[in-house]
PDB file of C-alpha atoms in Angstrom:
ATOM      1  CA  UNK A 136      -1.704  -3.096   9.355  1.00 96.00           C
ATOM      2  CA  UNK A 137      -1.260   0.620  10.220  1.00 98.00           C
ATOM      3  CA  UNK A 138       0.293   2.016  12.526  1.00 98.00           C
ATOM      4  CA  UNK A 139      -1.811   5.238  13.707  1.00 98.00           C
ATOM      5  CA  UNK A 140       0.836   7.980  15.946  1.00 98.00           C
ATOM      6  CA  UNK A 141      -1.207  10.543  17.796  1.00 97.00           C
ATOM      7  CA  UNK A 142      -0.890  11.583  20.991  1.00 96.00           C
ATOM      8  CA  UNK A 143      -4.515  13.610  20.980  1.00 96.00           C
ATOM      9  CA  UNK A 144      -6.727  10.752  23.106  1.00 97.00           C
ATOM     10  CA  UNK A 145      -9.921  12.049  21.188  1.00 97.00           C
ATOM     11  CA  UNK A 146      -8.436  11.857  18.076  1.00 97.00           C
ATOM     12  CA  UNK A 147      -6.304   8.709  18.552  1.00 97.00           C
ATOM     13  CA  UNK A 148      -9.363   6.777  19.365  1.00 98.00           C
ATOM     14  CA  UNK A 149     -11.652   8.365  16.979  1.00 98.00           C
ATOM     15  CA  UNK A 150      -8.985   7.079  14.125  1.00 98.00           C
ATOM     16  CA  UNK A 151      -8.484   4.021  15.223  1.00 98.00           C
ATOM     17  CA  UNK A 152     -12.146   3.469  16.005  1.00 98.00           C
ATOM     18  CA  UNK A 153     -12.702   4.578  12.377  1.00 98.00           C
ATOM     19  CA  UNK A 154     -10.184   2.498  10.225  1.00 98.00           C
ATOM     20  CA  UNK A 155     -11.475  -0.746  12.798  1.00 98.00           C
ATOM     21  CA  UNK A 156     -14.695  -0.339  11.228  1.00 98.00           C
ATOM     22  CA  UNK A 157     -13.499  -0.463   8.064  1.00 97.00           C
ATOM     23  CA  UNK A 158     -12.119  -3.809   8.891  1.00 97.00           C
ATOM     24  CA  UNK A 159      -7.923  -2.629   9.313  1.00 97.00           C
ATOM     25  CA  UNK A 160      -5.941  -3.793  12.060  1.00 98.00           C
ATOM     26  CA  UNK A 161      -4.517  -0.472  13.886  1.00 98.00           C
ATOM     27  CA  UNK A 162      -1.201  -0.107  16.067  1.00 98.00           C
ATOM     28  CA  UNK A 163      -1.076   2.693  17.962  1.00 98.00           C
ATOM     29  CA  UNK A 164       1.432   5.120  18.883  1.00 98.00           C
ATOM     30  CA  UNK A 165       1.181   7.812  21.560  1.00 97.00           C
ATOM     31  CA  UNK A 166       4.312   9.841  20.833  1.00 97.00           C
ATOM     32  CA  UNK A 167       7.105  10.027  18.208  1.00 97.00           C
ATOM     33  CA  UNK A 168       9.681   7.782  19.884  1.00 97.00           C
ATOM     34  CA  UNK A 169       6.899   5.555  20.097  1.00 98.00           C
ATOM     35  CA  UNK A 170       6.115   5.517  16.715  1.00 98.00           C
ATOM     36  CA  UNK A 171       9.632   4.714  15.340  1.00 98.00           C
ATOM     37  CA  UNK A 172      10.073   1.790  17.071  1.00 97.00           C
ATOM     38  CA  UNK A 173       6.811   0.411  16.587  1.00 98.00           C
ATOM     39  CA  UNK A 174       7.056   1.126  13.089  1.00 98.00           C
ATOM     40  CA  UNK A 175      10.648  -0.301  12.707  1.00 97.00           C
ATOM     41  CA  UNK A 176       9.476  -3.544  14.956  1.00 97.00           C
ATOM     42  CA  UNK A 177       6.260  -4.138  13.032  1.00 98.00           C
ATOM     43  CA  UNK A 178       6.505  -2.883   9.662  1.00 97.00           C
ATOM     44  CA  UNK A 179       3.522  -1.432   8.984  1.00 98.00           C
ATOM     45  CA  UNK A 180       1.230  -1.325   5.583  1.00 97.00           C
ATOM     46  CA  UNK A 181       1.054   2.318   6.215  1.00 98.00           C
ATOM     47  CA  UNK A 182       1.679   4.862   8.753  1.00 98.00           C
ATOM     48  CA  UNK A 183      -0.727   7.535   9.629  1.00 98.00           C
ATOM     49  CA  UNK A 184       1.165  10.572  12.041  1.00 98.00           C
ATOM     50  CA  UNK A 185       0.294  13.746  14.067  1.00 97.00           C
ATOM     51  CA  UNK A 186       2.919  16.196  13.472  1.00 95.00           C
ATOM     52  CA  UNK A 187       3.075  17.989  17.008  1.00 93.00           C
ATOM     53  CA  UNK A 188       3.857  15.103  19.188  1.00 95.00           C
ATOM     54  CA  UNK A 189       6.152  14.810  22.533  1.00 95.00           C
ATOM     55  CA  UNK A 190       9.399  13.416  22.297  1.00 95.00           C
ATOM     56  CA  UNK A 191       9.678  13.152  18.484  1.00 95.00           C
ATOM     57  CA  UNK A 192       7.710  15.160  15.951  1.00 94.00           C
ATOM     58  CA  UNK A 193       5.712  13.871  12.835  1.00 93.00           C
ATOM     59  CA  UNK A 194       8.740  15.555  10.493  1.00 94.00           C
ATOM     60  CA  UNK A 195      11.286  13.676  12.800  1.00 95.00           C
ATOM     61  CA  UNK A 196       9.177  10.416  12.332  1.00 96.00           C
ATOM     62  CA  UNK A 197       9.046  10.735   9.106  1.00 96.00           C
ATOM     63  CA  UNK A 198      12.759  11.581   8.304  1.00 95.00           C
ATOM     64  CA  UNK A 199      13.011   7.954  10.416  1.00 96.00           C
ATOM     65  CA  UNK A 200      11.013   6.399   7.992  1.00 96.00           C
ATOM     66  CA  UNK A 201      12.041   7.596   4.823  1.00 96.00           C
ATOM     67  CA  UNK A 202      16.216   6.649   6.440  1.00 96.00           C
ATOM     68  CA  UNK A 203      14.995   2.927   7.594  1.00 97.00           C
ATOM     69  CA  UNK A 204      15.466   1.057   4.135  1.00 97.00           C
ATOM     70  CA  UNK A 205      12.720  -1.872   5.702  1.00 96.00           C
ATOM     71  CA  UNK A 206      10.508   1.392   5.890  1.00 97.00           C
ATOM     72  CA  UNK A 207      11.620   3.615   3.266  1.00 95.00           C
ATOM     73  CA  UNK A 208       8.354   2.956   0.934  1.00 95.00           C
ATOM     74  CA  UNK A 209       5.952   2.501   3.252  1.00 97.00           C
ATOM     75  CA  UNK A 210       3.301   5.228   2.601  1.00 97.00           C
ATOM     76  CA  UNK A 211       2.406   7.867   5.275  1.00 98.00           C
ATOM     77  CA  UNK A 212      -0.134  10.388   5.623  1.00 98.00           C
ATOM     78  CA  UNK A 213       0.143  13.252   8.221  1.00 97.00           C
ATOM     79  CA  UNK A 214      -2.744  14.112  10.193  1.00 96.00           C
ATOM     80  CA  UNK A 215      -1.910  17.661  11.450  1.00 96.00           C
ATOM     81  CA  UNK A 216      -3.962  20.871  12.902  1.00 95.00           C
ATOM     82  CA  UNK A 217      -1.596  22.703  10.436  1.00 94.00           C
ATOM     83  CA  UNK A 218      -2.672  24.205   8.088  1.00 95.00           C
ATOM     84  CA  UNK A 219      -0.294  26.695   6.865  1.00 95.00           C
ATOM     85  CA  UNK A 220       0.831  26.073   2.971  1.00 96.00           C
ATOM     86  CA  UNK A 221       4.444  26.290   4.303  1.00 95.00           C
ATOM     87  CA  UNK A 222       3.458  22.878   6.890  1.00 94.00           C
ATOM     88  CA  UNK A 223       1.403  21.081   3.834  1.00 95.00           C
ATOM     89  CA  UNK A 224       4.562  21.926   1.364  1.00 96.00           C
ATOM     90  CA  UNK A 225       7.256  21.041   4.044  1.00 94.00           C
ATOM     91  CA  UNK A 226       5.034  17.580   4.598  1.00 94.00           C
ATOM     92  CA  UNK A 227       4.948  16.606   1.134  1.00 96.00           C
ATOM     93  CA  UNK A 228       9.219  17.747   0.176  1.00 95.00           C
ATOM     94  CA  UNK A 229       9.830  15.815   3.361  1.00 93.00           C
ATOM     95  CA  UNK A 230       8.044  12.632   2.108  1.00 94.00           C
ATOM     96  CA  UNK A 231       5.022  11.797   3.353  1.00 97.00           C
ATOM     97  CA  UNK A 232       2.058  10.725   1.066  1.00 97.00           C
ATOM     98  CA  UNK A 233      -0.667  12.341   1.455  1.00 96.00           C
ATOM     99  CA  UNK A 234      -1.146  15.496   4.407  1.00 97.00           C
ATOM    100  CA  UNK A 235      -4.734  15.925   5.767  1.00 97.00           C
ATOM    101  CA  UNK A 236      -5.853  19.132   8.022  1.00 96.00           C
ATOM    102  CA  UNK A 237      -8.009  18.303  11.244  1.00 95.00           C
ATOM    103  CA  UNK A 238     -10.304  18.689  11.681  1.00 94.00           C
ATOM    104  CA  UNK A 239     -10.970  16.185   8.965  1.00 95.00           C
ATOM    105  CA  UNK A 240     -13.555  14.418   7.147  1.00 96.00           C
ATOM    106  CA  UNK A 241     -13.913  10.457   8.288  1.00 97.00           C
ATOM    107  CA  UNK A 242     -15.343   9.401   5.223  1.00 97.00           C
ATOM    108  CA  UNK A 243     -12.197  11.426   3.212  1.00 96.00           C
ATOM    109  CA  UNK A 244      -9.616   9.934   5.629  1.00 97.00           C
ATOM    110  CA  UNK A 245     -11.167   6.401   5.014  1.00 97.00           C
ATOM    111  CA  UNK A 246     -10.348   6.757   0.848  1.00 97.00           C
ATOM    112  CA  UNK A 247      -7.379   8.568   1.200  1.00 97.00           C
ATOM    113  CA  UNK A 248      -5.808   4.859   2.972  1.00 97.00           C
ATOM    114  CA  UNK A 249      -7.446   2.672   1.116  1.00 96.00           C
ATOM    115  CA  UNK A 250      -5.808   4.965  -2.194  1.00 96.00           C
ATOM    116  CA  UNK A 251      -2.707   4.663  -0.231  1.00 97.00           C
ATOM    117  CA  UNK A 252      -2.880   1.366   0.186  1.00 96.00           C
ATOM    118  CA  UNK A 253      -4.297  -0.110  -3.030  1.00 89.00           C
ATOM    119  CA  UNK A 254      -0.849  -0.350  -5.094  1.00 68.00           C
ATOM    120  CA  UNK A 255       0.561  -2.339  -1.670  1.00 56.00           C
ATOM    121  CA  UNK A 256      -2.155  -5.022  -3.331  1.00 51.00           C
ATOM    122  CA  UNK A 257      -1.075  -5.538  -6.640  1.00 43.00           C
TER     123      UNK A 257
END
């Protein structure tokens, strides 16, 4: 399961439309607060976040994550517009997995989760 937080409509069904396909079951997310307790209810395979949501932002979610010792190793990959060096860096220190720029590649999303999720088979 994963456990996609964006609160971009477009995007958000675009995503989840796009991991469906490639036969994943999706939970969805619309804002930060949102995402933390979803993620904390269903424990996710993998969590993929926007980092400018309301209520919560994607650095907030993940600090959540990373604190929640259910949820500390699950892997998550930001989504983000931003693209600064300074975002990617802070991102990565901060924990998350993998950080992808929108506007993004589908097929490139699509390998980066199944990389992210392969050791979860083992």
């Amino acid at each position: 399961r994963i456990l996609v937080a964006e609160d971009d409509p477009v995007t958000r069904r675009f995503v989840v439309s796009l991991l469906e396909e490639h036969g994943y079951e999706v939970l969805v997310a619309e804002d930060g607060e949102h995402a933390v307790t979803t993620a904390t209810a269903a424990e996710p395979d993998l969590i993929v976040s926007d980092l400018v949501m309301p209520y919560r932002d994607g650095y907030e979610v993940l600090r959540s994550i990373r604190n929640d010792d259910r949820l500390k190793h699950t892997p998550v990959l930001i989504l983000s517009m931003r693209d600064r060096e300074e975002d990617i860096v802070r991102g990565l220190e901060q924990g998350a997995d993998e950080y992808v720029v929108k506007p993004f590649n589908a097929r490139e999303l699509v390998a980066r989760v199944r990389k992210l999720l392969e050791p979860r088979r083992v």
